[in-house]
Amino acid sequence: MTIYSHSRLENFKNCPLKYKFNYIDKIKREEEGIEAFLGSRFHKVMEKIYKDLPFRKYSLDELLEKHRGSGLAI
């Protein structure tokens, strides 16, 4: 069963060949773009911060210090 979503239809409209590679042939790119890389890093850092810290309000300095010590800093 084919799944249709707004993003899939938009991908097809922009480039049918890219759509075919991604959704029909299921060919994955070997490298990710800078946006995906930074987005993944950001989400990993936020997940670690919120998982490890008790719930309370933190200052920007405290969050930055936690990020530096997380091993995920860029």
PDB file of C-alpha atoms in Angstrom:
ATOM      1  CA  MET A   1       0.000   0.000   0.000  1.00  0.00           C
ATOM      2  CA  THR A   2       1.442   3.354  -1.004  1.00  0.00           C
ATOM      3  CA  ILE A   3       1.554   6.038   1.655  1.00  0.00           C
ATOM      4  CA  TYR A   4       0.921   9.575   0.487  1.00  0.00           C
ATOM      5  CA  SER A   5       1.900  12.575   2.549  1.00  0.00           C
ATOM      6  CA  HIS A   6       2.295  16.242   1.819  1.00  0.00           C
ATOM      7  CA  SER A   7       6.096  15.977   1.898  1.00  0.00           C
ATOM      8  CA  ARG A   8       6.157  12.931  -0.405  1.00  0.00           C
ATOM      9  CA  LEU A   9       3.897  14.627  -2.934  1.00  0.00           C
ATOM     10  CA  GLU A  10       5.996  17.785  -2.725  1.00  0.00           C
ATOM     11  CA  ASN A  11       9.157  15.728  -3.297  1.00  0.00           C
ATOM     12  CA  PHE A  12       7.583  14.140  -6.364  1.00  0.00           C
ATOM     13  CA  LYS A  13       6.496  17.528  -7.688  1.00  0.00           C
ATOM     14  CA  ASN A  14      10.009  18.952  -7.239  1.00  0.00           C
ATOM     15  CA  CYS A  15      11.946  15.984  -8.629  1.00  0.00           C
ATOM     16  CA  PRO A  16      10.250  12.736  -9.732  1.00  0.00           C
ATOM     17  CA  LEU A  17      13.612  10.962 -10.051  1.00  0.00           C
ATOM     18  CA  LYS A  18      14.576  11.835  -6.468  1.00  0.00           C
ATOM     19  CA  TYR A  19      11.162  10.580  -5.347  1.00  0.00           C
ATOM     20  CA  LYS A  20      11.789   7.296  -7.184  1.00  0.00           C
ATOM     21  CA  PHE A  21      15.224   6.893  -5.594  1.00  0.00           C
ATOM     22  CA  ASN A  22      13.929   7.659  -2.087  1.00  0.00           C
ATOM     23  CA  TYR A  23      10.539   5.937  -1.944  1.00  0.00           C
ATOM     24  CA  ILE A  24      10.427   3.296  -4.677  1.00  0.00           C
ATOM     25  CA  ASP A  25      14.042   2.134  -4.982  1.00  0.00           C
ATOM     26  CA  LYS A  26      14.710   3.025  -1.305  1.00  0.00           C
ATOM     27  CA  ILE A  27      18.223   4.252  -2.087  1.00  0.00           C
ATOM     28  CA  LYS A  28      19.659   6.122   0.885  1.00  0.00           C
ATOM     29  CA  ARG A  29      22.214   8.888   0.670  1.00  0.00           C
ATOM     30  CA  GLU A  30      25.526   7.926   2.217  1.00  0.00           C
ATOM     31  CA  GLU A  31      26.193  11.374   3.596  1.00  0.00           C
ATOM     32  CA  GLU A  32      23.878  13.733   5.367  1.00  0.00           C
ATOM     33  CA  GLY A  33      23.709  17.440   4.748  1.00  0.00           C
ATOM     34  CA  ILE A  34      24.908  19.989   7.274  1.00  0.00           C
ATOM     35  CA  GLU A  35      21.324  20.778   8.267  1.00  0.00           C
ATOM     36  CA  ALA A  36      20.574  17.143   9.122  1.00  0.00           C
ATOM     37  CA  PHE A  37      23.900  16.774  10.933  1.00  0.00           C
ATOM     38  CA  LEU A  38      23.346  19.846  13.099  1.00  0.00           C
ATOM     39  CA  GLY A  39      19.706  18.932  13.696  1.00  0.00           C
ATOM     40  CA  SER A  40      20.681  15.453  14.871  1.00  0.00           C
ATOM     41  CA  ARG A  41      23.366  16.855  17.163  1.00  0.00           C
ATOM     42  CA  PHE A  42      20.944  19.405  18.613  1.00  0.00           C
ATOM     43  CA  HIS A  43      18.330  16.738  19.358  1.00  0.00           C
ATOM     44  CA  LYS A  44      20.896  14.430  20.967  1.00  0.00           C
ATOM     45  CA  VAL A  45      22.131  17.249  23.203  1.00  0.00           C
ATOM     46  CA  MET A  46      18.606  18.253  24.219  1.00  0.00           C
ATOM     47  CA  GLU A  47      17.689  14.633  24.925  1.00  0.00           C
ATOM     48  CA  LYS A  48      20.774  14.204  27.121  1.00  0.00           C
ATOM     49  CA  ILE A  49      20.178  17.476  28.961  1.00  0.00           C
ATOM     50  CA  TYR A  50      16.564  16.679  29.773  1.00  0.00           C
ATOM     51  CA  LYS A  51      17.226  13.025  30.585  1.00  0.00           C
ATOM     52  CA  ASP A  52      20.102  13.672  32.988  1.00  0.00           C
ATOM     53  CA  LEU A  53      18.906  16.798  34.762  1.00  0.00           C
ATOM     54  CA  PRO A  54      16.162  16.939  37.359  1.00  0.00           C
ATOM     55  CA  PHE A  55      13.213  19.048  36.290  1.00  0.00           C
ATOM     56  CA  ARG A  56      13.756  22.711  37.165  1.00  0.00           C
ATOM     57  CA  LYS A  57      14.582  25.953  35.395  1.00  0.00           C
ATOM     58  CA  TYR A  58      18.233  26.263  34.404  1.00  0.00           C
ATOM     59  CA  SER A  59      20.204  29.324  33.421  1.00  0.00           C
ATOM     60  CA  LEU A  60      21.769  29.539  29.987  1.00  0.00           C
ATOM     61  CA  ASP A  61      25.224  29.197  31.573  1.00  0.00           C
ATOM     62  CA  GLU A  62      24.199  25.980  33.346  1.00  0.00           C
ATOM     63  CA  LEU A  63      22.812  24.499  30.122  1.00  0.00           C
ATOM     64  CA  LEU A  64      25.907  25.474  28.141  1.00  0.00           C
ATOM     65  CA  GLU A  65      28.156  23.924  30.779  1.00  0.00           C
ATOM     66  CA  LYS A  66      26.100  20.725  30.690  1.00  0.00           C
ATOM     67  CA  HIS A  67      26.373  20.711  26.881  1.00  0.00           C
ATOM     68  CA  ARG A  68      30.161  21.168  26.974  1.00  0.00           C
ATOM     69  CA  GLY A  69      30.486  18.203  29.317  1.00  0.00           C
ATOM     70  CA  SER A  70      28.127  15.976  27.343  1.00  0.00           C
ATOM     71  CA  GLY A  71      30.678  14.809  24.788  1.00  0.00           C
ATOM     72  CA  LEU A  72      28.310  15.959  22.059  1.00  0.00           C
ATOM     73  CA  ALA A  73      29.733  19.454  21.630  1.00  0.00           C
ATOM     74  CA  ILE A  74      30.683  20.362  18.092  1.00  0.00           C
TER      75      ILE A  74
END
